[in-house]
Amino acid sequence: MKKYFISFCAMCFLFACKNDGEKKEVETPAKKASIELPYTASYSSSWSNDISDADLKMVLMTYKDWENNNMTGLAAAFGDTLEVNMYGGDYIKKPTAEILKMFSTSRDSLSSVKIDMQAWNKMYSTDKKESYIVAWYSEIDTYKTGKIDSADYHDINQVKNGKITWYSQYKRPKK
């Protein structure tokens, strides 16, 4: 009886392992069918991260310079003219010296700034040939009056020839 039972189990196992000769094709990104997206990007949908680490460091240093109240270091990172889209909706395009006066006035009202840099991404538009470094961070500002303000930020920094020429900032206040 034992022999029949073992033989029966072995045959069940063999039938379960049957190969129909069909090969399962593994889908690779090159073999994926194109899907139709509901939108076409009006600016670009062709991106790489082909931006130098030196440009990344220069942009990240601007945040450290702001945190340390180093306006000279901040000024060195900007081109001659700077375009700024402020989180409040204001748009400014002026010589960097004029914008730095505004930034200095704002920074001088603070006794301390603490930045927690959470993430960044290097983005190079391969069709437009433009470089951007995007940063996500939290900032805690302590005013000289004692008021404390904290918010999460998302910034886009456009880099041309090793300098920031356009900057756009988005702010979400913390509760």
PDB file of C-alpha atoms in Angstrom:
ATOM      1  CA  MET A   1       0.000   0.000   0.000  1.00  0.00           C
ATOM      2  CA  LYS A   2       2.875   2.312   0.846  1.00  0.00           C
ATOM      3  CA  LYS A   3       4.468   1.737  -2.587  1.00  0.00           C
ATOM      4  CA  TYR A   4       1.245   2.713  -4.378  1.00  0.00           C
ATOM      5  CA  PHE A   5       0.835   5.837  -2.308  1.00  0.00           C
ATOM      6  CA  ILE A   6       4.439   6.990  -2.963  1.00  0.00           C
ATOM      7  CA  SER A   7       4.064   6.221  -6.694  1.00  0.00           C
ATOM      8  CA  PHE A   8       0.783   8.154  -6.797  1.00  0.00           C
ATOM      9  CA  CYS A   9       2.387  11.183  -5.084  1.00  0.00           C
ATOM     10  CA  ALA A  10       5.348  11.111  -7.501  1.00  0.00           C
ATOM     11  CA  MET A  11       3.017  11.029 -10.543  1.00  0.00           C
ATOM     12  CA  CYS A  12       0.957  13.932  -9.156  1.00  0.00           C
ATOM     13  CA  PHE A  13       4.166  15.887  -8.687  1.00  0.00           C
ATOM     14  CA  LEU A  14       5.296  15.191 -12.268  1.00  0.00           C
ATOM     15  CA  PHE A  15       1.953  16.245 -13.740  1.00  0.00           C
ATOM     16  CA  ALA A  16       1.974  19.402 -11.638  1.00  0.00           C
ATOM     17  CA  CYS A  17       5.370  20.360 -13.064  1.00  0.00           C
ATOM     18  CA  LYS A  18       4.179  19.987 -16.660  1.00  0.00           C
ATOM     19  CA  ASN A  19       5.749  22.462 -19.108  1.00  0.00           C
ATOM     20  CA  ASP A  20       3.518  23.342 -22.053  1.00  0.00           C
ATOM     21  CA  GLY A  21       6.479  24.740 -23.953  1.00  0.00           C
ATOM     22  CA  GLU A  22       5.144  28.268 -23.549  1.00  0.00           C
ATOM     23  CA  LYS A  23       7.687  30.778 -22.443  1.00  0.00           C
ATOM     24  CA  LYS A  24       6.556  33.678 -20.378  1.00  0.00           C
ATOM     25  CA  GLU A  25       7.863  36.914 -21.872  1.00  0.00           C
ATOM     26  CA  VAL A  26       9.257  39.338 -19.345  1.00  0.00           C
ATOM     27  CA  GLU A  27       8.102  42.878 -20.005  1.00  0.00           C
ATOM     28  CA  THR A  28      10.966  45.343 -20.097  1.00  0.00           C
ATOM     29  CA  PRO A  29      10.674  49.136 -20.362  1.00  0.00           C
ATOM     30  CA  ALA A  30      11.698  48.916 -24.035  1.00  0.00           C
ATOM     31  CA  LYS A  31       8.948  46.365 -24.736  1.00  0.00           C
ATOM     32  CA  LYS A  32       6.185  48.236 -22.888  1.00  0.00           C
ATOM     33  CA  ALA A  33       3.512  49.535 -25.151  1.00  0.00           C
ATOM     34  CA  SER A  34       3.220  53.298 -25.279  1.00  0.00           C
ATOM     35  CA  ILE A  35       0.295  54.562 -23.332  1.00  0.00           C
ATOM     36  CA  GLU A  36      -1.669  57.628 -24.202  1.00  0.00           C
ATOM     37  CA  LEU A  37      -1.394  60.209 -21.442  1.00  0.00           C
ATOM     38  CA  PRO A  38      -4.174  62.722 -20.774  1.00  0.00           C
ATOM     39  CA  TYR A  39      -1.755  65.672 -21.148  1.00  0.00           C
ATOM     40  CA  THR A  40       1.230  66.695 -23.202  1.00  0.00           C
ATOM     41  CA  ALA A  41       3.832  68.677 -21.264  1.00  0.00           C
ATOM     42  CA  SER A  42       3.849  72.276 -22.486  1.00  0.00           C
ATOM     43  CA  TYR A  43       7.418  72.856 -21.296  1.00  0.00           C
ATOM     44  CA  SER A  44       9.223  69.510 -21.382  1.00  0.00           C
ATOM     45  CA  SER A  45       8.784  65.870 -20.530  1.00  0.00           C
ATOM     46  CA  SER A  46      12.357  64.907 -21.349  1.00  0.00           C
ATOM     47  CA  TRP A  47      14.515  65.051 -18.216  1.00  0.00           C
ATOM     48  CA  SER A  48      17.770  63.625 -16.918  1.00  0.00           C
ATOM     49  CA  ASN A  49      19.844  64.351 -13.815  1.00  0.00           C
ATOM     50  CA  ASP A  50      22.904  65.366 -15.851  1.00  0.00           C
ATOM     51  CA  ILE A  51      23.884  68.360 -13.713  1.00  0.00           C
ATOM     52  CA  SER A  52      27.265  68.738 -12.073  1.00  0.00           C
ATOM     53  CA  ASP A  53      27.729  68.085  -8.383  1.00  0.00           C
ATOM     54  CA  ALA A  54      29.462  71.488  -8.228  1.00  0.00           C
ATOM     55  CA  ASP A  55      26.198  73.178  -9.306  1.00  0.00           C
ATOM     56  CA  LEU A  56      24.282  71.108  -6.747  1.00  0.00           C
ATOM     57  CA  LYS A  57      26.718  72.136  -4.013  1.00  0.00           C
ATOM     58  CA  MET A  58      26.499  75.805  -5.048  1.00  0.00           C
ATOM     59  CA  VAL A  59      22.694  75.738  -4.775  1.00  0.00           C
ATOM     60  CA  LEU A  60      22.699  73.901  -1.435  1.00  0.00           C
ATOM     61  CA  MET A  61      25.263  76.390  -0.102  1.00  0.00           C
ATOM     62  CA  THR A  62      22.769  79.218  -0.725  1.00  0.00           C
ATOM     63  CA  TYR A  63      20.494  77.622   1.872  1.00  0.00           C
ATOM     64  CA  LYS A  64      23.397  77.291   4.317  1.00  0.00           C
ATOM     65  CA  ASP A  65      24.349  80.938   3.605  1.00  0.00           C
ATOM     66  CA  TRP A  66      20.766  82.045   4.337  1.00  0.00           C
ATOM     67  CA  GLU A  67      20.765  79.985   7.534  1.00  0.00           C
ATOM     68  CA  ASN A  68      24.101  81.522   8.616  1.00  0.00           C
ATOM     69  CA  ASN A  69      23.181  85.073   7.514  1.00  0.00           C
ATOM     70  CA  ASN A  70      26.023  85.097   4.970  1.00  0.00           C
ATOM     71  CA  MET A  71      24.734  87.550   2.357  1.00  0.00           C
ATOM     72  CA  THR A  72      28.147  87.732   0.657  1.00  0.00           C
ATOM     73  CA  GLY A  73      28.090  83.983   0.013  1.00  0.00           C
ATOM     74  CA  LEU A  74      24.484  84.201  -1.150  1.00  0.00           C
ATOM     75  CA  ALA A  75      25.335  87.020  -3.584  1.00  0.00           C
ATOM     76  CA  ALA A  76      28.186  84.983  -5.095  1.00  0.00           C
ATOM     77  CA  ALA A  77      25.741  82.267  -6.181  1.00  0.00           C
ATOM     78  CA  PHE A  78      23.452  84.555  -8.177  1.00  0.00           C
ATOM     79  CA  GLY A  79      23.839  85.788 -11.741  1.00  0.00           C
ATOM     80  CA  ASP A  80      23.906  89.521 -12.509  1.00  0.00           C
ATOM     81  CA  THR A  81      20.118  89.563 -12.811  1.00  0.00           C
ATOM     82  CA  LEU A  82      17.793  87.369 -10.826  1.00  0.00           C
ATOM     83  CA  GLU A  83      14.182  86.426 -11.497  1.00  0.00           C
ATOM     84  CA  VAL A  84      12.249  85.434  -8.395  1.00  0.00           C
ATOM     85  CA  ASN A  85       8.757  84.009  -8.004  1.00  0.00           C
ATOM     86  CA  MET A  86       8.008  84.508  -4.312  1.00  0.00           C
ATOM     87  CA  TYR A  87       5.738  82.173  -2.344  1.00  0.00           C
ATOM     88  CA  GLY A  88       3.265  85.018  -1.829  1.00  0.00           C
ATOM     89  CA  GLY A  89       2.740  85.437  -5.576  1.00  0.00           C
ATOM     90  CA  ASP A  90       5.109  88.370  -6.201  1.00  0.00           C
ATOM     91  CA  TYR A  91       7.347  88.240  -9.272  1.00  0.00           C
ATOM     92  CA  ILE A  92      10.602  90.194  -9.292  1.00  0.00           C
ATOM     93  CA  LYS A  93      13.200  90.563 -12.028  1.00  0.00           C
ATOM     94  CA  LYS A  94      15.962  92.934 -11.007  1.00  0.00           C
ATOM     95  CA  PRO A  95      19.703  93.202 -10.736  1.00  0.00           C
ATOM     96  CA  THR A  96      20.910  90.848  -8.026  1.00  0.00           C
ATOM     97  CA  ALA A  97      22.205  93.740  -5.900  1.00  0.00           C
ATOM     98  CA  GLU A  98      18.662  95.155  -5.577  1.00  0.00           C
ATOM     99  CA  ILE A  99      17.164  91.785  -4.720  1.00  0.00           C
ATOM    100  CA  LEU A 100      19.880  91.149  -2.132  1.00  0.00           C
ATOM    101  CA  LYS A 101      18.930  94.417  -0.396  1.00  0.00           C
ATOM    102  CA  MET A 102      15.384  93.045  -0.050  1.00  0.00           C
ATOM    103  CA  PHE A 103      16.669  89.658   1.135  1.00  0.00           C
ATOM    104  CA  SER A 104      19.009  91.361   3.645  1.00  0.00           C
ATOM    105  CA  THR A 105      16.162  93.403   5.127  1.00  0.00           C
ATOM    106  CA  SER A 106      14.119  90.242   5.539  1.00  0.00           C
ATOM    107  CA  ARG A 107      17.031  88.257   7.034  1.00  0.00           C
ATOM    108  CA  ASP A 108      17.974  91.102   9.396  1.00  0.00           C
ATOM    109  CA  SER A 109      14.542  90.791  11.051  1.00  0.00           C
ATOM    110  CA  LEU A 110      15.459  87.249  12.135  1.00  0.00           C
ATOM    111  CA  SER A 111      17.596  86.253  15.088  1.00  0.00           C
ATOM    112  CA  SER A 112      17.963  82.694  13.798  1.00  0.00           C
ATOM    113  CA  VAL A 113      17.073  80.379  10.930  1.00  0.00           C
ATOM    114  CA  LYS A 114      17.164  76.592  11.093  1.00  0.00           C
ATOM    115  CA  ILE A 115      16.840  74.603   7.857  1.00  0.00           C
ATOM    116  CA  ASP A 116      16.175  70.873   7.684  1.00  0.00           C
ATOM    117  CA  MET A 117      17.021  69.995   4.066  1.00  0.00           C
ATOM    118  CA  GLN A 118      14.829  66.984   3.354  1.00  0.00           C
ATOM    119  CA  ALA A 119      15.514  66.234  -0.306  1.00  0.00           C
ATOM    120  CA  TRP A 120      16.781  67.619  -3.595  1.00  0.00           C
ATOM    121  CA  ASN A 121      16.752  66.579  -7.206  1.00  0.00           C
ATOM    122  CA  LYS A 122      18.938  67.556 -10.139  1.00  0.00           C
ATOM    123  CA  MET A 123      16.793  68.047 -13.250  1.00  0.00           C
ATOM    124  CA  TYR A 124      18.197  68.709 -16.721  1.00  0.00           C
ATOM    125  CA  SER A 125      15.746  69.328 -19.546  1.00  0.00           C
ATOM    126  CA  THR A 126      17.352  67.456 -22.432  1.00  0.00           C
ATOM    127  CA  ASP A 127      15.244  69.189 -25.090  1.00  0.00           C
ATOM    128  CA  LYS A 128      15.427  72.734 -23.631  1.00  0.00           C
ATOM    129  CA  LYS A 129      19.037  72.303 -22.431  1.00  0.00           C
ATOM    130  CA  GLU A 130      18.243  73.941 -19.070  1.00  0.00           C
ATOM    131  CA  SER A 131      19.344  72.956 -15.572  1.00  0.00           C
ATOM    132  CA  TYR A 132      17.237  73.045 -12.426  1.00  0.00           C
ATOM    133  CA  ILE A 133      17.842  71.956  -8.870  1.00  0.00           C
ATOM    134  CA  VAL A 134      14.707  71.379  -6.840  1.00  0.00           C
ATOM    135  CA  ALA A 135      14.854  71.416  -3.037  1.00  0.00           C
ATOM    136  CA  TRP A 136      12.373  70.371  -0.349  1.00  0.00           C
ATOM    137  CA  TYR A 137      13.006  71.552   3.195  1.00  0.00           C
ATOM    138  CA  SER A 138      11.549  72.741   6.483  1.00  0.00           C
ATOM    139  CA  GLU A 139      12.566  76.076   7.926  1.00  0.00           C
ATOM    140  CA  ILE A 140      12.099  77.487  11.403  1.00  0.00           C
ATOM    141  CA  ASP A 141      12.526  81.266  11.590  1.00  0.00           C
ATOM    142  CA  THR A 142      12.881  83.010  14.926  1.00  0.00           C
ATOM    143  CA  TYR A 143      12.248  86.743  14.699  1.00  0.00           C
ATOM    144  CA  LYS A 144      14.025  89.282  16.866  1.00  0.00           C
ATOM    145  CA  THR A 145      10.592  90.009  18.399  1.00  0.00           C
ATOM    146  CA  GLY A 146      10.469  86.395  19.639  1.00  0.00           C
ATOM    147  CA  LYS A 147       7.865  85.232  17.129  1.00  0.00           C
ATOM    148  CA  ILE A 148       8.580  81.794  15.644  1.00  0.00           C
ATOM    149  CA  ASP A 149       7.451  80.853  12.133  1.00  0.00           C
ATOM    150  CA  SER A 150       7.852  77.393  10.643  1.00  0.00           C
ATOM    151  CA  ALA A 151       6.972  76.137   7.190  1.00  0.00           C
ATOM    152  CA  ASP A 152       7.721  73.522   4.574  1.00  0.00           C
ATOM    153  CA  TYR A 153       9.173  74.805   1.307  1.00  0.00           C
ATOM    154  CA  HIS A 154       9.610  73.554  -2.232  1.00  0.00           C
ATOM    155  CA  ASP A 155      12.057  75.617  -4.294  1.00  0.00           C
ATOM    156  CA  ILE A 156      13.103  75.470  -7.931  1.00  0.00           C
ATOM    157  CA  ASN A 157      16.528  76.935  -8.746  1.00  0.00           C
ATOM    158  CA  GLN A 158      17.488  77.441 -12.391  1.00  0.00           C
ATOM    159  CA  VAL A 159      21.245  77.298 -12.929  1.00  0.00           C
ATOM    160  CA  LYS A 160      23.019  78.832 -15.938  1.00  0.00           C
ATOM    161  CA  ASN A 161      26.796  78.939 -16.222  1.00  0.00           C
ATOM    162  CA  GLY A 162      27.242  78.002 -12.565  1.00  0.00           C
ATOM    163  CA  LYS A 163      24.928  80.743 -11.216  1.00  0.00           C
ATOM    164  CA  ILE A 164      21.314  80.850 -10.089  1.00  0.00           C
ATOM    165  CA  THR A 165      19.345  83.015 -12.518  1.00  0.00           C
ATOM    166  CA  TRP A 166      15.748  82.102 -11.676  1.00  0.00           C
ATOM    167  CA  TYR A 167      14.241  81.021  -8.385  1.00  0.00           C
ATOM    168  CA  SER A 168      10.697  79.985  -7.548  1.00  0.00           C
ATOM    169  CA  GLN A 169       9.492  79.237  -4.026  1.00  0.00           C
ATOM    170  CA  TYR A 170       6.391  77.487  -2.680  1.00  0.00           C
ATOM    171  CA  LYS A 171       5.500  77.606   1.018  1.00  0.00           C
ATOM    172  CA  ARG A 172       3.161  75.587   3.215  1.00  0.00           C
ATOM    173  CA  PRO A 173       2.977  76.950   6.760  1.00  0.00           C
ATOM    174  CA  LYS A 174       3.083  74.392   9.539  1.00  0.00           C
ATOM    175  CA  LYS A 175       0.224  74.296  11.980  1.00  0.00           C
TER     176      LYS A 175
END
